[in-house]
Amino acid sequence: MPTKKGVYAKSVYKEPGPIRTDEDPFHSMMERFNIAADILELESGFYDYLCKPTHIHITSNPVVMDDGNVKVFEGFRVIHNDVLGPSKGGIRYAPDVNLSEVKALAAWMTWKCAVVNVPFGGAKGGVTCNPRKMSPGELERLTRRYTSGLMEVFGPEKDIPAPDMNTNEQIMAWILDTYAMHARHTNTAIVTGKPIALGGSRGRVEATGRGVMTTTLAAMERIGMKPFTSTVAVQGFGNVGSIAAKLLREQGCKVVAVSDVSGGYYNADGLDIIKMIEYSRANGFSLDGYRDADLISNDELLTLDVDVLVPAAKEDQITVKNAHDIKAKIIAEGANGPTSPEADDILNEKGTLVVPDILANAGGVTVSYFEWVQDRHGYFWTLDRVNRRLDFMMREAFDTVYDTAEKHDVSLRIGAYVLAVDKVASALRLRGIYA
Ligand code: NAD
């Protein structure tokens, strides 16, 4: 649903915060929030309340490295909002983690939970480190130190972490254990995305990729595309990208290109995704050296002549530099923030249907919610039950976003923001402002 260009007056509200560059993720979030706030005619006090994080925690995490030296890592936990329920959001380990990114990711969690109707607020955490250069022991000590520094912040009824880039089930297990040691009892609902043996949910690992698949099919239906005649390119071959590629393939799509940090892999007749997943797993989660495909660059992948493009790697991959050259009819955003606001305008004008991140990749938090519910009940669901409920919620969210976008004659992204901001603002009005 392309927008009409220039249909919005520029926001009357002030830009919050000092950081503002074209590729600043918090700025990207605010650009969309401002448009939604304008459409909703949000009161200025509520505007300030909803765009600012309620709490920002910055921690210094000393770790004894394997060589005996002490190294200090900076950690963040941002609670953007808890109006709808306890805050929820992943923890990211990467060398370029910074406060602006974590603030944006926390806000996206608030809007994402509201879009899929999950009773959580939004949060995000991160540690500036290079996990690829750290041993398992160093990662464990870092995780335990970071967790113990946030004991008063985390809690099953307060703020619930989950995995994100470069964090996984094992790291969630260390968070659970550290929290339990301090709290003097085990409560498995403290963290989601943990191993099934520790109270994890069936289907959680595949949930984000599955949601990308469900919303892509829903988008295809709306514009009369059929999976069996559609080609797909996926950027990023980690948890989200590889599972989305596998499930879209199972639905009949021809996945002609995938990529990871090592580069892009292309086969016009369709790639063998299962074989590539096995190869990547056996090769330290890298496709480097994979032979049964032509090598292309990541930039080439984004502008291939395909029907569906799934950016599932990181922020700001589709920008003014390449948006004009994108040929896909549908972009399903597996990653958070892969498209810059400036690129949005170009894509809208071209008529590209963008299924926005806060909808397309919300499958992960939806099954995290199921996991939290199961932990609290002490009763665990079958995979079939998890998947059926996930498909239902993703489908319902897609339809609601689509209808909202149609009602306001805006893109699906702005439709999703309008829906989410309205839901959180309405809850805030009901709760009132505590004096
Ligand atoms: P991951 O660490 O499992 O995988 C990331 C993948 O992207 C890897 O294959 C990596 O090689 C690749 N990559 C990194 N930089 C790249 C580049 N410049 N070009 C091409 N490929 C590149 O991470 P993930 O969990 O799959 O997360 C990917 C994105 O999805 C992130 O934006 C994350 O915030 C978002 N997301 C993840 C989940 C989840 O449940 N895992 C949920 C919602 C959103």
CSV table of C-alpha atoms and ligand atoms in Angstrom, one decimal:
chain,number,residue,atom,x,y,z
A,1,MET,CA,0.0,0.0,0.0
A,2,PRO,CA,2.1,2.9,-1.2
A,3,THR,CA,1.8,6.2,0.5
A,4,LYS,CA,1.0,9.4,-1.3
A,5,LYS,CA,4.2,11.4,-1.2
A,6,GLY,CA,4.0,14.7,0.7
A,7,VAL,CA,0.7,13.8,2.3
A,8,TYR,CA,1.9,14.6,5.8
A,9,ALA,CA,2.8,18.0,7.2
A,10,LYS,CA,6.1,17.8,9.0
A,11,SER,CA,5.7,17.0,12.7
A,12,VAL,CA,4.9,20.0,14.8
A,13,TYR,CA,6.8,18.4,17.6
A,14,LYS,CA,10.5,18.9,18.5
A,15,GLU,CA,13.1,16.2,17.8
A,16,PRO,CA,14.1,14.7,21.1
A,17,GLY,CA,17.7,13.9,22.0
A,18,PRO,CA,21.0,15.3,20.8
A,19,ILE,CA,22.0,12.5,18.4
A,20,ARG,CA,20.8,12.9,14.8
A,21,THR,CA,22.5,11.5,11.8
A,22,ASP,CA,20.9,10.0,8.7
A,23,GLU,CA,21.7,6.5,9.8
A,24,ASP,CA,21.0,6.9,13.5
A,25,PRO,CA,18.5,4.2,14.5
A,26,PHE,CA,16.8,6.3,17.1
A,27,HIS,CA,16.3,9.0,14.6
A,28,SER,CA,14.8,6.4,12.2
A,29,MET,CA,12.4,5.3,14.8
A,30,MET,CA,11.4,8.9,15.7
A,31,GLU,CA,10.8,9.9,12.0
A,32,ARG,CA,8.0,7.2,11.9
A,33,PHE,CA,6.8,7.9,15.4
A,34,ASN,CA,6.4,11.6,14.5
A,35,ILE,CA,4.2,10.8,11.5
A,36,ALA,CA,2.0,8.5,13.6
A,37,ALA,CA,1.8,11.1,16.3
A,38,ASP,CA,0.6,13.7,13.7
A,39,ILE,CA,-2.0,11.4,12.3
A,40,LEU,CA,-3.3,10.6,15.8
A,41,GLU,CA,-3.0,14.2,16.9
A,42,LEU,CA,-1.3,13.0,20.0
A,43,GLU,CA,-1.2,15.4,22.9
A,44,SER,CA,2.2,16.9,23.3
A,45,GLY,CA,2.6,15.6,26.9
A,46,PHE,CA,1.8,12.1,25.8
A,47,TYR,CA,4.2,12.6,22.9
A,48,ASP,CA,7.0,13.3,25.3
A,49,TYR,CA,6.0,10.4,27.5
A,50,LEU,CA,5.9,7.9,24.7
A,51,CYS,CA,9.0,8.8,22.7
A,52,LYS,CA,11.4,8.9,25.7
A,53,PRO,CA,12.6,5.8,27.5
A,54,THR,CA,11.4,5.5,31.1
A,55,HIS,CA,14.8,4.1,32.3
A,56,ILE,CA,18.3,3.9,30.9
A,57,HIS,CA,20.8,1.7,32.7
A,58,ILE,CA,24.5,1.9,31.8
A,59,THR,CA,26.8,-0.7,33.5
A,60,SER,CA,30.5,-1.2,33.6
A,61,ASN,CA,31.3,-4.9,33.4
A,62,PRO,CA,34.8,-6.1,34.4
A,63,VAL,CA,35.7,-9.5,33.2
A,64,VAL,CA,38.8,-11.6,34.0
A,65,MET,CA,39.9,-12.8,30.6
A,66,ASP,CA,41.5,-16.1,29.9
A,67,ASP,CA,44.9,-14.6,29.9
A,68,GLY,CA,44.4,-13.2,33.4
A,69,ASN,CA,43.9,-9.6,32.4
A,70,VAL,CA,40.8,-7.7,33.4
A,71,LYS,CA,38.8,-6.1,30.6
A,72,VAL,CA,35.8,-3.8,31.1
A,73,PHE,CA,32.8,-4.0,28.8
A,74,GLU,CA,30.1,-1.3,28.7
A,75,GLY,CA,26.6,-2.7,29.0
A,76,PHE,CA,23.1,-1.1,28.5
A,77,ARG,CA,19.6,-1.9,29.4
A,78,VAL,CA,16.9,0.6,28.2
A,79,ILE,CA,13.3,0.3,29.3
A,80,HIS,CA,11.4,2.3,26.8
A,81,ASN,CA,7.9,1.7,28.1
A,82,ASP,CA,5.9,-0.5,30.5
A,83,VAL,CA,2.4,0.8,30.1
A,84,LEU,CA,1.0,-2.4,28.6
A,85,GLY,CA,2.9,-4.8,30.9
A,86,PRO,CA,6.4,-5.8,32.0
A,87,SER,CA,9.1,-4.7,29.6
A,88,LYS,CA,10.5,-7.3,27.2
A,89,GLY,CA,13.4,-7.3,24.8
A,90,GLY,CA,16.5,-9.0,23.7
A,91,ILE,CA,20.2,-8.6,24.6
A,92,ARG,CA,22.7,-7.9,21.8
A,93,TYR,CA,26.5,-8.6,22.0
A,94,ALA,CA,28.4,-6.7,19.2
A,95,PRO,CA,31.3,-4.4,18.8
A,96,ASP,CA,29.2,-1.5,17.6
A,97,VAL,CA,26.4,-1.7,20.3
A,98,ASN,CA,25.7,1.9,21.5
A,99,LEU,CA,23.1,3.7,23.5
A,100,SER,CA,21.3,5.2,20.5
A,101,GLU,CA,20.9,1.8,18.9
A,102,VAL,CA,19.7,0.2,22.2
A,103,LYS,CA,17.2,3.1,22.7
A,104,ALA,CA,15.8,2.6,19.2
A,105,LEU,CA,15.6,-1.2,19.6
A,106,ALA,CA,13.8,-0.7,23.0
A,107,ALA,CA,11.2,1.6,21.4
A,108,TRP,CA,10.7,-0.8,18.5
A,109,MET,CA,9.9,-3.5,21.1
A,110,THR,CA,7.2,-1.3,22.6
A,111,TRP,CA,5.5,-0.8,19.2
A,112,LYS,CA,6.1,-4.4,18.2
A,113,CYS,CA,4.4,-5.9,21.3
A,114,ALA,CA,1.4,-3.5,20.7
A,115,VAL,CA,1.1,-4.5,17.1
A,116,VAL,CA,0.8,-8.2,17.8
A,117,ASN,CA,-1.3,-7.7,20.9
A,118,VAL,CA,1.2,-9.0,23.4
A,119,PRO,CA,0.8,-7.6,26.9
A,120,PHE,CA,4.4,-6.4,27.2
A,121,GLY,CA,6.2,-3.1,27.1
A,122,GLY,CA,9.5,-2.6,25.3
A,123,ALA,CA,13.1,-2.9,26.4
A,124,LYS,CA,16.5,-3.8,24.9
A,125,GLY,CA,19.9,-4.6,26.2
A,126,GLY,CA,23.3,-4.8,24.8
A,127,VAL,CA,27.0,-5.1,25.6
A,128,THR,CA,29.8,-3.6,23.5
A,129,CYS,CA,32.0,-6.6,22.9
A,130,ASN,CA,33.3,-8.8,20.1
A,131,PRO,CA,31.8,-12.2,21.0
A,132,ARG,CA,33.6,-13.8,18.0
A,133,LYS,CA,36.9,-13.1,19.7
A,134,MET,CA,35.8,-14.3,23.2
A,135,SER,CA,36.0,-17.8,24.6
A,136,PRO,CA,32.9,-19.5,26.1
A,137,GLY,CA,34.3,-18.9,29.5
A,138,GLU,CA,34.8,-15.2,28.9
A,139,LEU,CA,31.3,-14.9,27.5
A,140,GLU,CA,29.9,-16.7,30.5
A,141,ARG,CA,31.7,-14.4,33.0
A,142,LEU,CA,30.5,-11.3,31.0
A,143,THR,CA,26.9,-12.5,30.9
A,144,ARG,CA,26.9,-13.3,34.7
A,145,ARG,CA,28.4,-9.9,35.6
A,146,TYR,CA,26.0,-8.0,33.3
A,147,THR,CA,23.1,-9.9,34.8
A,148,SER,CA,24.1,-9.4,38.4
A,149,GLY,CA,24.5,-5.7,37.7
A,150,LEU,CA,20.9,-5.6,36.6
A,151,MET,CA,19.3,-7.7,39.3
A,152,GLU,CA,17.0,-4.9,40.4
A,153,VAL,CA,15.9,-4.2,36.8
A,154,PHE,CA,15.2,-7.8,35.6
A,155,GLY,CA,12.3,-9.8,36.9
A,156,PRO,CA,9.5,-12.0,35.6
A,157,GLU,CA,7.0,-9.3,36.4
A,158,LYS,CA,9.3,-6.4,35.6
A,159,ASP,CA,11.7,-6.8,32.7
A,160,ILE,CA,12.3,-10.0,30.8
A,161,PRO,CA,15.4,-10.4,28.5
A,162,ALA,CA,15.7,-12.6,25.5
A,163,PRO,CA,18.3,-13.4,22.8
A,164,ASP,CA,19.2,-11.0,20.0
A,165,MET,CA,22.2,-10.7,17.7
A,166,ASN,CA,25.1,-12.9,18.9
A,167,THR,CA,23.3,-14.1,22.0
A,168,ASN,CA,21.6,-17.5,22.2
A,169,GLU,CA,20.0,-20.2,24.4
A,170,GLN,CA,23.2,-20.8,26.4
A,171,ILE,CA,23.5,-17.1,27.3
A,172,MET,CA,19.9,-17.1,28.4
A,173,ALA,CA,20.6,-20.2,30.5
A,174,TRP,CA,23.5,-18.3,32.2
A,175,ILE,CA,21.2,-15.3,32.8
A,176,LEU,CA,18.5,-17.6,34.4
A,177,ASP,CA,21.1,-19.3,36.6
A,178,THR,CA,22.7,-16.0,37.8
A,179,TYR,CA,19.3,-14.5,38.6
A,180,ALA,CA,18.3,-17.6,40.5
A,181,MET,CA,21.6,-17.6,42.5
A,182,HIS,CA,20.9,-14.0,43.6
A,183,ALA,CA,17.2,-14.4,44.2
A,184,ARG,CA,17.7,-17.7,46.1
A,185,HIS,CA,15.1,-19.5,44.0
A,186,THR,CA,14.6,-20.5,40.3
A,187,ASN,CA,11.9,-18.8,38.3
A,188,THR,CA,12.1,-19.8,34.7
A,189,ALA,CA,9.9,-16.9,33.5
A,190,ILE,CA,12.9,-14.5,34.1
A,191,VAL,CA,14.1,-15.0,30.6
A,192,THR,CA,12.8,-16.3,27.3
A,193,GLY,CA,14.6,-18.0,24.4
A,194,LYS,CA,16.2,-20.4,26.8
A,195,PRO,CA,16.7,-24.1,26.2
A,196,ILE,CA,13.6,-26.3,26.3
A,197,ALA,CA,15.2,-28.3,29.1
A,198,LEU,CA,15.1,-25.1,31.3
A,199,GLY,CA,11.5,-24.1,30.5
A,200,GLY,CA,12.0,-22.8,26.9
A,201,SER,CA,9.1,-23.0,24.5
A,202,ARG,CA,8.9,-25.3,21.5
A,203,GLY,CA,9.0,-23.3,18.3
A,204,ARG,CA,10.9,-20.3,19.8
A,205,VAL,CA,14.0,-20.7,17.8
A,206,GLU,CA,12.0,-20.7,14.5
A,207,ALA,CA,9.4,-18.2,15.6
A,208,THR,CA,10.8,-15.0,14.1
A,209,GLY,CA,11.5,-16.6,10.7
A,210,ARG,CA,8.1,-18.2,10.8
A,211,GLY,CA,6.4,-14.9,11.4
A,212,VAL,CA,8.4,-13.5,8.5
A,213,MET,CA,7.0,-16.3,6.3
A,214,THR,CA,3.4,-15.9,7.5
A,215,THR,CA,3.4,-12.1,6.9
A,216,THR,CA,5.1,-12.5,3.6
A,217,LEU,CA,2.4,-14.9,2.4
A,218,ALA,CA,-0.3,-12.6,3.7
A,219,ALA,CA,1.3,-9.7,1.8
A,220,MET,CA,1.5,-11.9,-1.4
A,221,GLU,CA,-2.2,-12.7,-1.1
A,222,ARG,CA,-3.1,-9.0,-0.9
A,223,ILE,CA,-1.4,-8.2,-4.2
A,224,GLY,CA,-2.2,-11.5,-6.0
A,225,MET,CA,1.2,-13.1,-5.9
A,226,LYS,CA,1.6,-16.9,-5.6
A,227,PRO,CA,4.4,-18.5,-3.7
A,228,PHE,CA,4.9,-21.1,-6.4
A,229,THR,CA,5.8,-18.5,-9.0
A,230,SER,CA,7.7,-16.1,-6.7
A,231,THR,CA,11.5,-15.7,-6.2
A,232,VAL,CA,13.1,-14.6,-3.0
A,233,ALA,CA,16.4,-13.1,-1.8
A,234,VAL,CA,17.4,-13.1,1.9
A,235,GLN,CA,20.1,-10.9,3.4
A,236,GLY,CA,21.5,-12.5,6.6
A,237,PHE,CA,21.7,-16.2,7.2
A,238,GLY,CA,21.5,-16.3,11.0
A,239,ASN,CA,18.5,-17.3,13.1
A,240,VAL,CA,15.9,-15.1,11.3
A,241,GLY,CA,17.2,-15.3,7.7
A,242,SER,CA,18.0,-19.0,7.5
A,243,ILE,CA,14.6,-20.0,9.0
A,244,ALA,CA,12.7,-17.5,6.9
A,245,ALA,CA,14.5,-18.8,3.7
A,246,LYS,CA,13.7,-22.5,4.7
A,247,LEU,CA,10.0,-21.8,5.5
A,248,LEU,CA,9.4,-19.7,2.3
A,249,ARG,CA,11.0,-22.5,0.3
A,250,GLU,CA,8.7,-25.0,2.0
A,251,GLN,CA,5.8,-22.8,1.0
A,252,GLY,CA,6.9,-23.2,-2.7
A,253,CYS,CA,8.9,-20.0,-3.2
A,254,LYS,CA,12.2,-20.2,-5.1
A,255,VAL,CA,14.9,-18.8,-2.9
A,256,VAL,CA,17.6,-17.7,-5.4
A,257,ALA,CA,19.9,-15.8,-3.2
A,258,VAL,CA,21.0,-15.6,0.5
A,259,SER,CA,24.0,-13.9,2.1
A,260,ASP,CA,25.9,-13.5,5.4
A,261,VAL,CA,28.9,-11.5,6.4
A,262,SER,CA,31.0,-13.6,4.1
A,263,GLY,CA,29.1,-12.4,1.0
A,264,GLY,CA,26.1,-13.4,-1.2
A,265,TYR,CA,25.3,-16.8,-2.8
A,266,TYR,CA,23.1,-16.9,-5.9
A,267,ASN,CA,21.5,-19.7,-8.0
A,268,ALA,CA,18.8,-18.8,-10.6
A,269,ASP,CA,17.4,-22.3,-10.3
A,270,GLY,CA,17.0,-22.0,-6.5
A,271,LEU,CA,19.3,-22.7,-3.6
A,272,ASP,CA,19.3,-25.8,-1.5
A,273,ILE,CA,18.5,-24.0,1.7
A,274,ILE,CA,18.6,-27.1,4.0
A,275,LYS,CA,22.1,-28.0,2.6
A,276,MET,CA,23.2,-24.4,3.2
A,277,ILE,CA,21.9,-24.4,6.8
A,278,GLU,CA,23.8,-27.6,7.5
A,279,TYR,CA,26.9,-26.2,5.8
A,280,SER,CA,26.8,-23.0,7.8
A,281,ARG,CA,26.3,-24.8,11.1
A,282,ALA,CA,29.2,-27.1,10.4
A,283,ASN,CA,31.3,-24.1,9.4
A,284,GLY,CA,31.0,-21.9,12.5
A,285,PHE,CA,27.7,-20.3,11.4
A,286,SER,CA,29.3,-19.0,8.2
A,287,LEU,CA,28.6,-19.7,4.5
A,288,ASP,CA,32.2,-18.9,3.7
A,289,GLY,CA,33.5,-21.4,1.1
A,290,TYR,CA,30.0,-22.7,0.1
A,291,ARG,CA,30.5,-23.9,-3.5
A,292,ASP,CA,27.1,-24.7,-5.1
A,293,ALA,CA,26.2,-21.1,-5.9
A,294,ASP,CA,27.6,-18.1,-7.8
A,295,LEU,CA,29.2,-15.5,-5.5
A,296,ILE,CA,27.6,-12.1,-5.4
A,297,SER,CA,28.1,-9.1,-3.1
A,298,ASN,CA,25.6,-8.1,-0.4
A,299,ASP,CA,24.9,-5.0,-2.4
A,300,GLU,CA,24.0,-7.0,-5.5
A,301,LEU,CA,21.7,-9.2,-3.5
A,302,LEU,CA,19.6,-6.3,-2.4
A,303,THR,CA,18.9,-5.1,-5.9
A,304,LEU,CA,18.4,-8.5,-7.6
A,305,ASP,CA,15.3,-8.9,-9.8
A,306,VAL,CA,13.3,-11.0,-7.3
A,307,ASP,CA,9.7,-10.8,-6.2
A,308,VAL,CA,10.4,-10.8,-2.4
A,309,LEU,CA,13.4,-9.4,-0.5
A,310,VAL,CA,13.9,-10.3,3.1
A,311,PRO,CA,16.5,-8.1,4.8
A,312,ALA,CA,17.4,-10.2,7.9
A,313,ALA,CA,20.8,-9.0,9.0
A,314,LYS,CA,21.0,-5.5,10.5
A,315,GLU,CA,19.9,-1.9,10.4
A,316,ASP,CA,20.2,0.6,7.6
A,317,GLN,CA,20.8,-1.7,4.7
A,318,ILE,CA,18.2,-0.1,2.4
A,319,THR,CA,19.0,3.6,2.1
A,320,VAL,CA,18.8,6.4,-0.5
A,321,LYS,CA,21.9,4.9,-2.0
A,322,ASN,CA,20.2,1.7,-3.2
A,323,ALA,CA,16.4,2.1,-2.8
A,324,HIS,CA,15.9,3.3,-6.4
A,325,ASP,CA,17.5,0.1,-7.6
A,326,ILE,CA,15.4,-2.3,-5.5
A,327,LYS,CA,13.2,-4.5,-7.8
A,328,ALA,CA,11.4,-6.6,-5.3
A,329,LYS,CA,7.6,-6.1,-5.1
A,330,ILE,CA,7.5,-7.1,-1.4
A,331,ILE,CA,10.1,-6.4,1.3
A,332,ALA,CA,9.6,-8.3,4.5
A,333,GLU,CA,11.8,-6.9,7.2
A,334,GLY,CA,13.2,-9.7,9.2
A,335,ALA,CA,15.8,-7.4,10.7
A,336,ASN,CA,15.1,-4.4,13.0
A,337,GLY,CA,15.4,-1.1,11.2
A,338,PRO,CA,16.8,-2.3,7.8
A,339,THR,CA,15.2,0.6,5.9
A,340,SER,CA,16.0,4.2,6.4
A,341,PRO,CA,13.1,6.8,6.5
A,342,GLU,CA,14.5,8.4,3.3
A,343,ALA,CA,14.4,5.0,1.5
A,344,ASP,CA,10.8,4.5,2.7
A,345,ASP,CA,9.7,7.5,0.6
A,346,ILE,CA,11.4,6.1,-2.5
A,347,LEU,CA,10.0,2.6,-2.0
A,348,ASN,CA,6.5,4.0,-1.4
A,349,GLU,CA,6.7,6.0,-4.6
A,350,LYS,CA,7.7,2.9,-6.5
A,351,GLY,CA,4.8,1.0,-5.1
A,352,THR,CA,6.9,-1.5,-3.1
A,353,LEU,CA,4.9,-3.2,-0.4
A,354,VAL,CA,7.1,-3.1,2.7
A,355,VAL,CA,6.0,-5.4,5.6
A,356,PRO,CA,7.6,-3.4,8.4
A,357,ASP,CA,10.0,-4.8,11.1
A,358,ILE,CA,7.6,-4.1,13.9
A,359,LEU,CA,5.1,-6.5,12.2
A,360,ALA,CA,7.2,-8.9,10.1
A,361,ASN,CA,9.7,-9.9,12.8
A,362,ALA,CA,7.3,-9.9,15.8
A,363,GLY,CA,7.0,-13.7,15.7
A,364,GLY,CA,9.9,-13.9,18.1
A,365,VAL,CA,8.4,-11.8,20.8
A,366,THR,CA,5.0,-13.5,20.3
A,367,VAL,CA,6.5,-17.0,21.1
A,368,SER,CA,8.5,-15.4,23.9
A,369,TYR,CA,5.2,-14.3,25.3
A,370,PHE,CA,3.9,-17.9,24.9
A,371,GLU,CA,7.1,-19.1,26.7
A,372,TRP,CA,6.5,-16.7,29.6
A,373,VAL,CA,2.9,-17.9,29.9
A,374,GLN,CA,4.0,-21.5,29.9
A,375,ASP,CA,6.6,-20.9,32.5
A,376,ARG,CA,4.1,-19.1,34.7
A,377,HIS,CA,1.6,-22.0,34.3
A,378,GLY,CA,4.2,-24.7,34.6
A,379,TYR,CA,2.5,-26.4,31.7
A,380,PHE,CA,4.1,-26.7,28.3
A,381,TRP,CA,2.5,-26.7,24.9
A,382,THR,CA,3.1,-28.9,21.8
A,383,LEU,CA,4.9,-27.5,18.8
A,384,ASP,CA,1.7,-27.7,16.8
A,385,ARG,CA,-0.2,-25.5,19.4
A,386,VAL,CA,2.6,-23.0,19.5
A,387,ASN,CA,2.8,-22.7,15.7
A,388,ARG,CA,-1.0,-22.5,15.2
A,389,ARG,CA,-1.3,-19.7,17.8
A,390,LEU,CA,1.6,-17.9,16.3
A,391,ASP,CA,0.3,-18.1,12.8
A,392,PHE,CA,-3.1,-16.9,14.0
A,393,MET,CA,-1.7,-13.9,15.9
A,394,MET,CA,0.7,-12.9,13.0
A,395,ARG,CA,-2.1,-13.2,10.5
A,396,GLU,CA,-4.5,-11.1,12.7
A,397,ALA,CA,-1.8,-8.5,13.2
A,398,PHE,CA,-1.1,-8.3,9.5
A,399,ASP,CA,-4.8,-7.8,8.7
A,400,THR,CA,-5.2,-5.1,11.4
A,401,VAL,CA,-2.1,-3.2,10.2
A,402,TYR,CA,-3.3,-3.5,6.6
A,403,ASP,CA,-6.8,-2.1,7.5
A,404,THR,CA,-5.3,0.7,9.6
A,405,ALA,CA,-3.0,1.7,6.7
A,406,GLU,CA,-5.9,1.6,4.3
A,407,LYS,CA,-8.0,3.7,6.6
A,408,HIS,CA,-5.3,6.5,6.9
A,409,ASP,CA,-4.0,6.0,3.3
A,410,VAL,CA,-0.5,5.4,4.5
A,411,SER,CA,2.2,2.7,4.1
A,412,LEU,CA,2.0,-0.5,6.2
A,413,ARG,CA,4.9,0.9,8.3
A,414,ILE,CA,3.0,4.0,9.2
A,415,GLY,CA,-0.2,2.0,9.7
A,416,ALA,CA,1.7,-0.3,12.1
A,417,TYR,CA,3.0,2.8,14.1
A,418,VAL,CA,-0.4,4.4,14.2
A,419,LEU,CA,-1.9,1.2,15.5
A,420,ALA,CA,0.8,0.7,18.1
A,421,VAL,CA,1.1,4.3,19.3
A,422,ASP,CA,-2.7,4.6,19.6
A,423,LYS,CA,-2.9,1.3,21.6
A,424,VAL,CA,-0.2,2.4,24.1
A,425,ALA,CA,-1.5,6.0,24.3
A,426,SER,CA,-5.1,4.7,25.0
A,427,ALA,CA,-3.8,2.4,27.8
A,428,LEU,CA,-1.9,5.4,29.2
A,429,ARG,CA,-5.0,7.5,29.2
A,430,LEU,CA,-6.9,4.8,31.1
A,431,ARG,CA,-4.1,4.4,33.6
A,432,GLY,CA,-3.6,8.1,34.0
A,433,ILE,CA,-0.4,9.9,35.1
A,434,TYR,CA,0.6,9.0,38.7
A,435,ALA,CA,1.2,12.0,40.8
B,1,NAD,P1,22.1,-13.7,13.9
B,1,NAD,O1,23.3,-13.2,14.6
B,1,NAD,O2,21.7,-15.1,14.2
B,1,NAD,O3,22.4,-13.5,12.3
B,1,NAD,C1,22.7,-12.4,11.7
B,1,NAD,C2,23.1,-12.7,10.3
B,1,NAD,O4,23.4,-11.6,9.5
B,1,NAD,C3,24.4,-13.6,10.2
B,1,NAD,O5,24.2,-14.6,9.1
B,1,NAD,C4,25.4,-12.6,9.8
B,1,NAD,O6,26.5,-13.2,9.1
B,1,NAD,C5,24.6,-11.7,8.8
B,1,NAD,N1,25.2,-10.4,8.6
B,1,NAD,C6,25.7,-9.5,9.5
B,1,NAD,N2,26.1,-8.4,8.9
B,1,NAD,C7,25.8,-8.6,7.5
B,1,NAD,C8,25.9,-7.8,6.4
B,1,NAD,N3,26.4,-6.6,6.4
B,1,NAD,N4,25.5,-8.3,5.2
B,1,NAD,C9,24.9,-9.5,5.2
B,1,NAD,N5,24.8,-10.3,6.2
B,1,NAD,C10,25.2,-9.8,7.4
B,1,NAD,O7,21.0,-12.6,14.2
B,1,NAD,P2,19.4,-12.8,14.1
B,1,NAD,O8,18.9,-13.3,15.4
B,1,NAD,O9,19.1,-13.6,12.9
B,1,NAD,O10,19.0,-11.3,13.9
B,1,NAD,C11,19.0,-10.7,12.7
B,1,NAD,C12,18.2,-9.4,12.7
B,1,NAD,O11,16.8,-9.8,13.1
B,1,NAD,C13,18.6,-8.4,13.8
B,1,NAD,O12,18.3,-7.1,13.2
B,1,NAD,C14,17.7,-8.7,14.9
B,1,NAD,O13,17.6,-7.6,15.8
B,1,NAD,C15,16.4,-9.0,14.2
B,1,NAD,N6,15.5,-9.8,15.0
B,1,NAD,C16,15.9,-11.0,15.6
B,1,NAD,C17,15.0,-11.8,16.3
B,1,NAD,C18,15.3,-13.1,16.8
B,1,NAD,O14,14.4,-13.8,17.4
B,1,NAD,N7,16.5,-13.7,16.6
B,1,NAD,C19,13.7,-11.2,16.5
B,1,NAD,C20,13.3,-10.0,16.0
B,1,NAD,C21,14.3,-9.3,15.2
